[in-house]
C-alpha cells in the first residue's frame, strides 16, 4: 500500500533515470530503473563495478520488455565485463524475477538469504490453474464478497512463475551479520522482516551507502501482507521489530539505495515515520472495530482513502496483517460470521464489558 509522508528526507538525485538508462549514483555504482505493469510502475536496480565484472542488485520482473532492456544495458554501459553475481534483497517477483535468467543464461552466481531463495523456488514450482481451496478459505476469512469469490474461483489466479524466470538449483546464502565485498566497499548484511521474510539489507562500513531493498523505502510504506500460506502470521510485529533494530545502525549521512522511489538521506527519520505510520493505522483500526467488522470493511480507515479494484488484493492482505496484529496483542477478539469471515471487534466493546468499564 502506498501512503505519502511529509518528510524531512533529502534526495540527492531528484530526477530518476529513464527506464533502461544507467546513471552513476555513487563511485562505482550505477542506478537503473525497470518498468512494472502496476500502480507502482518501476523498480530500482543497482549495479556495482567489481573491476573485472559487475554485481547486480535485484533484477525486475521477468517479462519480454525487461529482458530486452537488460540486454541493451549488457550490450551498452556494461559491455566488456560479465555479470558475475546477482544479489537479491528479497523473494518478491519485481526483485528476483530475472535472477534465474542471469544464472542460466549469463552464468552469474545468485546470492540471497535462504528464506528468500526457498520461498522463490517453491513459488515458481507451485503453479495452479484455479485458486487452491486454502486460498479460497483465506479470502472468505478476510471477508471477500461471495460473488467476487465465485468469479475468482474459476479463473486462473496470478502465478509467481508468470513473472519469475525458473530458478536453477543452487545459490550462495547470505545471513545476518555476514560480511561482503561489493564495488570496492565492505558491507555487513542485516536482516529485516515484515514486508518479506528474511529480507537482506547491506550496510557499507564506509558509512556512505545502504542497500535497502523494500525494507527501507522513502515516501511509500512497504506492503505488510498476510497470505494463505500463513494465515495467522503477524508481519506488523516483525516489521516494527525490524525498524527498531535497524535504527541502531542508521545515521542521516547514509545514502539509502531503495528498491523503489528515489535514493535518499535521512534514514533515522524515515524509520521513525515508517513505525509511526503503522501505529497510527492500528489506532484508527482499533476505534473502527468498536463495531464488529470483517477485514475488507477496514480499507478506508486503514488507508485513509478509497481503495480501487487494482489495489484490492494488496489492501486485503494488509488489512489482515493489521487485524492479526491487534489480535495477537489481545486488543481485538474474533468470531466467524455466517460466510466464514472473521468478524473482529475491539476487546471490551460488547455490552457486558462496556458496563464493567463504566461501573
Ligand atoms: Zn518491490
Short mmCIF file of C-alpha atoms and ligand atoms in Angstrom, two decimals:
data_model
loop_
_atom_site.label_atom_id
_atom_site.label_comp_id
_atom_site.label_asym_id
_atom_site.label_seq_id
_atom_site.Cartn_x
_atom_site.Cartn_y
_atom_site.Cartn_z
CA UNK A 1 0.00 0.00 0.00
CA UNK A 2 1.25 3.46 -0.67
CA UNK A 3 0.95 6.15 1.94
CA UNK A 4 2.51 9.56 1.42
CA UNK A 5 4.63 11.21 4.03
CA UNK A 6 5.56 14.79 4.63
CA UNK A 7 9.11 14.07 5.47
CA UNK A 8 12.44 15.61 6.14
CA UNK A 9 14.32 13.37 3.77
CA UNK A 10 16.65 14.64 1.08
CA UNK A 11 17.02 13.27 -2.40
CA UNK A 12 20.41 14.00 -3.98
CA UNK A 13 19.20 12.88 -7.43
CA UNK A 14 15.57 14.06 -7.64
CA UNK A 15 15.24 13.06 -11.32
CA UNK A 16 15.17 9.28 -11.78
CA UNK A 17 16.83 7.84 -14.89
CA UNK A 18 14.58 6.92 -17.83
CA UNK A 19 13.66 3.23 -17.99
CA UNK A 20 16.67 1.23 -19.09
CA UNK A 21 19.17 4.10 -18.64
CA UNK A 22 22.03 3.56 -16.19
CA UNK A 23 23.26 6.61 -14.24
CA UNK A 24 26.06 6.82 -11.68
CA UNK A 25 24.65 7.08 -8.14
CA UNK A 26 27.92 6.72 -6.22
CA UNK A 27 31.53 5.89 -7.00
CA UNK A 28 31.47 2.57 -8.86
CA UNK A 29 27.71 2.22 -8.56
CA UNK A 30 25.04 2.58 -11.27
CA UNK A 31 21.31 3.11 -10.81
CA UNK A 32 18.90 1.61 -13.32
CA UNK A 33 15.10 1.64 -13.41
CA UNK A 34 12.92 -1.06 -14.91
CA UNK A 35 9.17 -0.80 -15.55
CA UNK A 36 6.45 -2.66 -13.64
CA UNK A 37 2.92 -3.03 -15.06
CA UNK A 38 1.14 -1.73 -11.94
CA UNK A 39 0.37 1.42 -9.94
CA UNK A 40 3.92 1.33 -8.58
CA UNK A 41 5.34 1.46 -12.09
CA UNK A 42 9.05 0.85 -11.56
CA UNK A 43 11.71 -0.99 -9.59
CA UNK A 44 15.26 0.21 -8.95
CA UNK A 45 18.26 -1.98 -9.54
CA UNK A 46 21.83 -1.10 -8.71
CA UNK A 47 24.97 -2.30 -10.45
CA UNK A 48 28.40 -2.29 -8.83
CA UNK A 49 31.72 -2.27 -10.65
CA UNK A 50 33.96 -5.10 -9.42
CA UNK A 51 36.91 -4.20 -11.67
CA UNK A 52 36.75 -7.24 -13.91
CA UNK A 53 33.00 -7.90 -13.63
CA UNK A 54 29.68 -6.48 -12.38
CA UNK A 55 27.44 -7.27 -9.42
CA UNK A 56 23.75 -6.63 -9.96
CA UNK A 57 21.41 -5.91 -7.02
CA UNK A 58 17.83 -7.06 -7.81
CA UNK A 59 16.56 -7.69 -11.33
CA UNK A 60 12.98 -6.59 -12.09
CA UNK A 61 10.13 -8.83 -13.32
CA UNK A 62 10.67 -11.49 -15.92
CA UNK A 63 8.97 -10.04 -19.00
CA UNK A 64 9.98 -9.71 -22.62
CA UNK A 65 10.32 -5.96 -22.17
CA UNK A 66 12.56 -6.25 -19.09
CA UNK A 67 14.79 -8.84 -20.75
CA UNK A 68 15.17 -6.52 -23.75
CA UNK A 69 16.10 -3.61 -21.51
CA UNK A 70 18.65 -5.72 -19.66
CA UNK A 71 20.10 -6.92 -22.96
CA UNK A 72 20.55 -3.29 -24.06
CA UNK A 73 22.28 -2.45 -20.78
CA UNK A 74 24.51 -5.53 -21.02
CA UNK A 75 25.45 -4.58 -24.60
CA UNK A 76 25.78 -0.89 -23.75
CA UNK A 77 27.09 0.53 -20.45
CA UNK A 78 28.05 -2.90 -19.05
CA UNK A 79 29.70 -4.22 -22.23
CA UNK A 80 33.17 -5.71 -21.90
CA UNK A 81 32.74 -7.29 -18.46
CA UNK A 82 30.47 -10.14 -17.38
CA UNK A 83 27.84 -10.01 -14.63
CA UNK A 84 29.45 -12.35 -12.10
CA UNK A 85 26.93 -12.03 -9.30
CA UNK A 86 23.30 -11.15 -8.66
CA UNK A 87 22.41 -10.20 -5.10
CA UNK A 88 18.68 -10.38 -4.42
CA UNK A 89 17.28 -8.50 -1.42
CA UNK A 90 14.04 -10.49 -1.08
CA UNK A 91 11.87 -13.03 -2.87
CA UNK A 92 9.26 -10.75 -4.45
CA UNK A 93 8.92 -11.01 -8.26
CA UNK A 94 10.00 -7.43 -9.00
CA UNK A 95 13.32 -8.20 -7.28
CA UNK A 96 14.06 -11.86 -8.04
CA UNK A 97 12.20 -12.06 -11.39
CA UNK A 98 15.24 -12.44 -13.63
CA UNK A 99 17.74 -13.93 -11.16
CA UNK A 100 17.33 -17.38 -12.72
CA UNK A 101 17.90 -15.89 -16.18
CA UNK A 102 21.15 -14.28 -15.00
CA UNK A 103 22.21 -17.66 -13.59
CA UNK A 104 21.17 -19.82 -16.53
CA UNK A 105 21.95 -17.51 -19.45
CA UNK A 106 24.87 -15.45 -18.16
CA UNK A 107 26.50 -17.80 -15.65
CA UNK A 108 26.10 -15.35 -12.76
CA UNK A 109 26.03 -16.56 -9.17
CA UNK A 110 22.85 -15.88 -7.20
CA UNK A 111 23.40 -14.54 -3.68
CA UNK A 112 20.44 -14.14 -1.33
CA UNK A 113 19.03 -15.25 2.02
CA UNK A 114 17.97 -18.85 2.49
CA UNK A 115 14.35 -17.92 3.10
CA UNK A 116 14.23 -15.73 0.01
CA UNK A 117 15.66 -18.49 -2.15
CA UNK A 118 13.44 -21.23 -0.74
CA UNK A 119 10.32 -19.11 -1.00
CA UNK A 120 11.02 -18.04 -4.57
CA UNK A 121 11.90 -21.53 -5.72
CA UNK A 122 8.84 -23.02 -4.01
CA UNK A 123 6.53 -20.44 -5.55
CA UNK A 124 7.94 -20.76 -9.07
CA UNK A 125 7.23 -24.51 -8.91
CA UNK A 126 3.76 -24.09 -7.36
CA UNK A 127 1.59 -23.34 -10.38
CA UNK A 128 -2.21 -23.53 -10.26
CA UNK A 129 -4.91 -23.34 -12.91
CA UNK A 130 -7.52 -22.21 -10.35
CA UNK A 131 -7.14 -20.90 -6.79
CA UNK A 132 -6.44 -23.57 -4.16
CA UNK A 133 -9.05 -24.42 -1.50
CA UNK A 134 -6.74 -22.81 1.10
CA UNK A 135 -6.69 -19.57 -0.87
CA UNK A 136 -10.49 -19.58 -1.16
CA UNK A 137 -10.79 -20.20 2.60
CA UNK A 138 -8.39 -17.33 3.25
CA UNK A 139 -10.40 -14.95 1.04
CA UNK A 140 -13.59 -15.99 2.85
CA UNK A 141 -11.92 -15.41 6.23
CA UNK A 142 -10.89 -11.94 5.09
CA UNK A 143 -14.47 -11.08 4.16
CA UNK A 144 -14.18 -11.04 0.38
CA UNK A 145 -17.70 -10.75 -1.09
CA UNK A 146 -19.16 -14.20 -2.01
CA UNK A 147 -19.85 -13.07 -5.61
CA UNK A 148 -16.22 -11.99 -6.01
CA UNK A 149 -15.04 -15.37 -4.71
CA UNK A 150 -17.47 -17.14 -7.06
CA UNK A 151 -15.99 -15.25 -10.03
CA UNK A 152 -12.38 -15.82 -9.00
CA UNK A 153 -12.92 -19.48 -8.18
CA UNK A 154 -12.98 -20.43 -11.88
CA UNK A 155 -10.24 -18.09 -13.08
CA UNK A 156 -6.55 -18.82 -13.37
CA UNK A 157 -5.01 -16.92 -10.46
CA UNK A 158 -1.80 -14.90 -10.55
CA UNK A 159 1.05 -17.39 -10.59
CA UNK A 160 4.53 -16.46 -9.39
CA UNK A 161 6.03 -18.26 -12.39
CA UNK A 162 4.16 -15.90 -14.74
CA UNK A 163 6.69 -13.18 -13.95
CA UNK A 164 9.64 -15.00 -12.40
CA UNK A 165 12.12 -16.98 -14.50
CA UNK A 166 12.78 -20.59 -13.38
CA UNK A 167 15.40 -20.71 -10.64
CA UNK A 168 18.13 -23.28 -11.23
CA UNK A 169 19.17 -25.46 -8.31
CA UNK A 170 21.78 -23.73 -6.20
CA UNK A 171 22.66 -20.30 -4.82
CA UNK A 172 25.00 -18.72 -2.27
CA UNK A 173 23.48 -17.94 1.10
CA UNK A 174 23.87 -14.66 2.99
CA UNK A 175 22.64 -14.29 6.55
CA UNK A 176 22.56 -11.90 9.48
CA UNK A 177 25.97 -10.41 10.25
CA UNK A 178 27.72 -11.75 7.13
CA UNK A 179 30.43 -9.63 5.59
CA UNK A 180 30.56 -8.95 1.86
CA UNK A 181 32.82 -7.17 -0.56
CA UNK A 182 30.96 -5.27 -3.20
CA UNK A 183 32.05 -2.49 -5.55
CA UNK A 184 35.27 -1.83 -3.64
CA UNK A 185 33.45 -1.44 -0.32
CA UNK A 186 32.98 -3.70 2.69
CA UNK A 187 29.43 -4.40 3.82
CA UNK A 188 27.53 -6.03 6.65
CA UNK A 189 24.32 -7.97 5.98
CA UNK A 190 21.42 -7.02 8.26
CA UNK A 191 18.07 -8.74 8.06
CA UNK A 192 14.63 -7.19 8.03
CA UNK A 193 11.23 -8.87 8.22
CA UNK A 194 7.58 -7.95 7.79
CA UNK A 195 7.48 -6.98 4.10
CA UNK A 196 9.21 -10.22 3.12
CA UNK A 197 10.70 -12.85 5.41
CA UNK A 198 14.49 -12.64 5.83
CA UNK A 199 14.90 -9.56 3.64
CA UNK A 200 18.58 -8.64 3.20
CA UNK A 201 19.85 -5.09 3.62
CA UNK A 202 23.53 -4.22 3.11
CA UNK A 203 25.36 -1.56 5.09
CA UNK A 204 28.73 -0.20 3.91
CA UNK A 205 31.50 0.07 6.54
CA UNK A 206 32.46 3.37 4.97
CA UNK A 207 29.09 4.65 6.23
CA UNK A 208 28.13 6.23 2.93
CA UNK A 209 25.76 3.67 1.40
CA UNK A 210 22.96 1.35 2.48
CA UNK A 211 21.23 -1.04 0.08
CA UNK A 212 17.69 -1.03 1.39
CA UNK A 213 15.57 -3.16 -0.97
CA UNK A 214 11.94 -2.72 0.09
CA UNK A 215 12.81 -2.75 3.80
CA UNK A 216 13.99 0.86 3.62
CA UNK A 217 11.80 2.87 1.24
CA UNK A 218 11.18 6.62 1.11
CA UNK A 219 7.72 8.15 0.52
CA UNK A 220 5.74 4.87 0.34
CA UNK A 221 5.08 2.34 3.09
CA UNK A 222 6.04 -1.20 2.07
CA UNK A 223 3.10 -3.58 1.93
CA UNK A 224 2.83 -5.82 5.00
CA UNK A 225 0.71 -8.75 3.94
CA UNK A 226 -0.79 -11.95 5.31
CA UNK A 227 -1.27 -14.76 2.78
CA UNK A 228 -2.94 -18.16 2.63
CA UNK A 229 0.49 -19.75 3.18
CA UNK A 230 0.48 -18.47 6.78
CA UNK A 231 -2.93 -17.02 7.66
CA UNK A 232 -2.07 -16.41 11.34
CA UNK A 233 1.15 -14.52 10.57
CA UNK A 234 1.86 -11.19 12.28
CA UNK A 235 4.10 -9.30 9.84
CA UNK A 236 3.31 -5.97 11.51
CA UNK A 237 5.11 -7.12 14.68
CA UNK A 238 8.04 -8.32 12.57
CA UNK A 239 8.14 -5.04 10.71
CA UNK A 240 8.10 -2.91 13.87
CA UNK A 241 10.86 -5.04 15.41
CA UNK A 242 12.98 -4.66 12.27
CA UNK A 243 12.59 -0.88 12.10
CA UNK A 244 13.61 -0.54 15.73
CA UNK A 245 16.61 -2.85 15.39
CA UNK A 246 17.88 -1.37 12.11
CA UNK A 247 17.56 2.16 13.53
CA UNK A 248 20.62 1.42 15.70
CA UNK A 249 22.77 1.44 12.57
CA UNK A 250 21.12 4.34 10.78
CA UNK A 251 22.51 7.85 10.52
CA UNK A 252 21.40 10.80 8.47
CA UNK A 253 24.51 10.85 6.26
CA UNK A 254 23.92 7.45 4.68
CA UNK A 255 22.63 7.41 1.14
CA UNK A 256 19.98 4.69 1.03
CA UNK A 257 19.53 2.88 -2.29
CA UNK A 258 15.91 1.68 -2.13
CA UNK A 259 14.01 -0.87 -4.23
CA UNK A 260 11.50 1.78 -5.32
CA UNK A 261 11.31 5.59 -5.48
CA UNK A 262 14.39 7.80 -5.05
CA UNK A 263 17.71 7.24 -3.26
CA UNK A 264 17.53 9.29 -0.06
CA UNK A 265 19.29 10.55 3.04
CA UNK A 266 17.60 10.76 6.43
CA UNK A 267 17.20 7.11 7.36
CA UNK A 268 16.72 7.66 11.15
CA UNK A 269 13.76 9.98 10.46
CA UNK A 270 12.42 7.62 7.83
CA UNK A 271 12.44 4.64 10.19
CA UNK A 272 10.52 6.70 12.76
CA UNK A 273 7.93 7.63 10.11
CA UNK A 274 7.56 4.03 8.94
CA UNK A 275 6.92 2.89 12.51
CA UNK A 276 4.62 5.84 13.20
CA UNK A 277 2.51 5.11 10.10
CA UNK A 278 1.65 1.66 11.38
CA UNK A 279 0.96 2.80 14.93
CA UNK A 280 -1.40 5.43 13.51
CA UNK A 281 -3.12 2.85 11.31
CA UNK A 282 -3.50 0.45 14.26
CA UNK A 283 -5.05 3.18 16.43
CA UNK A 284 -7.57 4.13 13.73
CA UNK A 285 -8.38 0.48 13.11
CA UNK A 286 -8.98 -0.26 16.78
CA UNK A 287 -11.50 2.59 17.05
CA UNK A 288 -13.20 1.38 13.85
CA UNK A 289 -13.58 -2.08 15.43
CA UNK A 290 -15.74 -0.87 18.30
CA UNK A 291 -18.36 -2.19 15.86
CA UNK A 292 -17.55 -5.76 14.71
CA UNK A 293 -16.30 -5.82 11.13
CA UNK A 294 -14.60 -8.07 8.59
CA UNK A 295 -11.12 -7.14 7.31
CA UNK A 296 -12.41 -5.98 3.92
CA UNK A 297 -14.55 -3.37 5.75
CA UNK A 298 -11.42 -1.75 7.16
CA UNK A 299 -9.75 -0.46 3.97
CA UNK A 300 -10.96 3.15 4.13
CA UNK A 301 -9.89 3.67 7.71
CA UNK A 302 -6.56 1.88 7.26
CA UNK A 303 -5.52 3.64 4.07
CA UNK A 304 -7.43 6.90 4.63
CA UNK A 305 -8.80 6.77 1.07
CA UNK A 306 -10.97 4.69 -1.25
CA UNK A 307 -9.28 1.52 -2.48
CA UNK A 308 -9.84 0.78 -6.17
CA UNK A 309 -10.02 -2.67 -7.83
CA UNK A 310 -6.33 -2.54 -8.86
CA UNK A 311 -5.29 -2.24 -5.20
CA UNK A 312 -7.88 -4.59 -3.73
CA UNK A 313 -5.54 -7.58 -3.35
CA UNK A 314 -2.80 -5.56 -1.66
CA UNK A 315 -5.35 -3.89 0.62
CA UNK A 316 -6.84 -7.23 1.65
CA UNK A 317 -3.52 -8.80 2.69
CA UNK A 318 -2.50 -5.62 4.52
CA UNK A 319 -5.84 -5.30 6.35
CA UNK A 320 -5.47 -8.91 7.52
CA UNK A 321 -1.94 -8.12 8.72
CA UNK A 322 -3.23 -5.27 10.88
CA UNK A 323 -6.19 -7.14 12.40
CA UNK A 324 -3.96 -10.15 13.08
CA UNK A 325 -1.53 -7.86 14.91
CA UNK A 326 -4.27 -6.38 17.10
CA UNK A 327 -5.49 -9.92 17.77
CA UNK A 328 -2.01 -11.10 18.81
CA UNK A 329 -1.83 -8.12 21.17
CA UNK A 330 -5.18 -9.10 22.69
CA UNK A 331 -6.74 -5.80 21.64
CA UNK A 332 -9.41 -7.38 19.45
CA UNK A 333 -11.45 -10.56 19.61
CA UNK A 334 -12.73 -12.51 16.61
CA UNK A 335 -15.55 -14.84 15.71
CA UNK A 336 -16.79 -16.30 12.41
CA UNK A 337 -19.81 -14.83 10.65
CA UNK A 338 -22.24 -16.90 8.54
CA UNK A 339 -19.98 -16.66 5.45
CA UNK A 340 -16.90 -17.93 7.26
CA UNK A 341 -15.36 -14.46 7.58
CA UNK A 342 -13.62 -13.34 10.75
CA UNK A 343 -15.54 -10.59 12.50
CA UNK A 344 -13.08 -8.54 14.50
CA UNK A 345 -14.10 -6.45 17.47
CA UNK A 346 -12.26 -4.24 19.90
CA UNK A 347 -11.83 -6.17 23.14
CA UNK A 348 -14.28 -4.94 25.75
CA UNK A 349 -16.57 -3.25 23.18
CA UNK A 350 -19.50 -5.60 23.62
CA UNK A 351 -22.29 -4.62 26.03
CA UNK A 352 -21.12 -6.54 29.07
CA UNK A 353 -17.58 -5.30 29.03
CA UNK A 354 -18.76 -1.75 28.42
CA UNK A 355 -20.91 -1.99 31.57
CA UNK A 356 -17.99 -3.32 33.60
CA UNK A 357 -15.86 -0.43 32.43
CA UNK A 358 -18.40 2.24 33.34
CA UNK A 359 -19.24 0.96 36.80
ZN1 LIG B 1 9.50 -4.32 -4.51
#
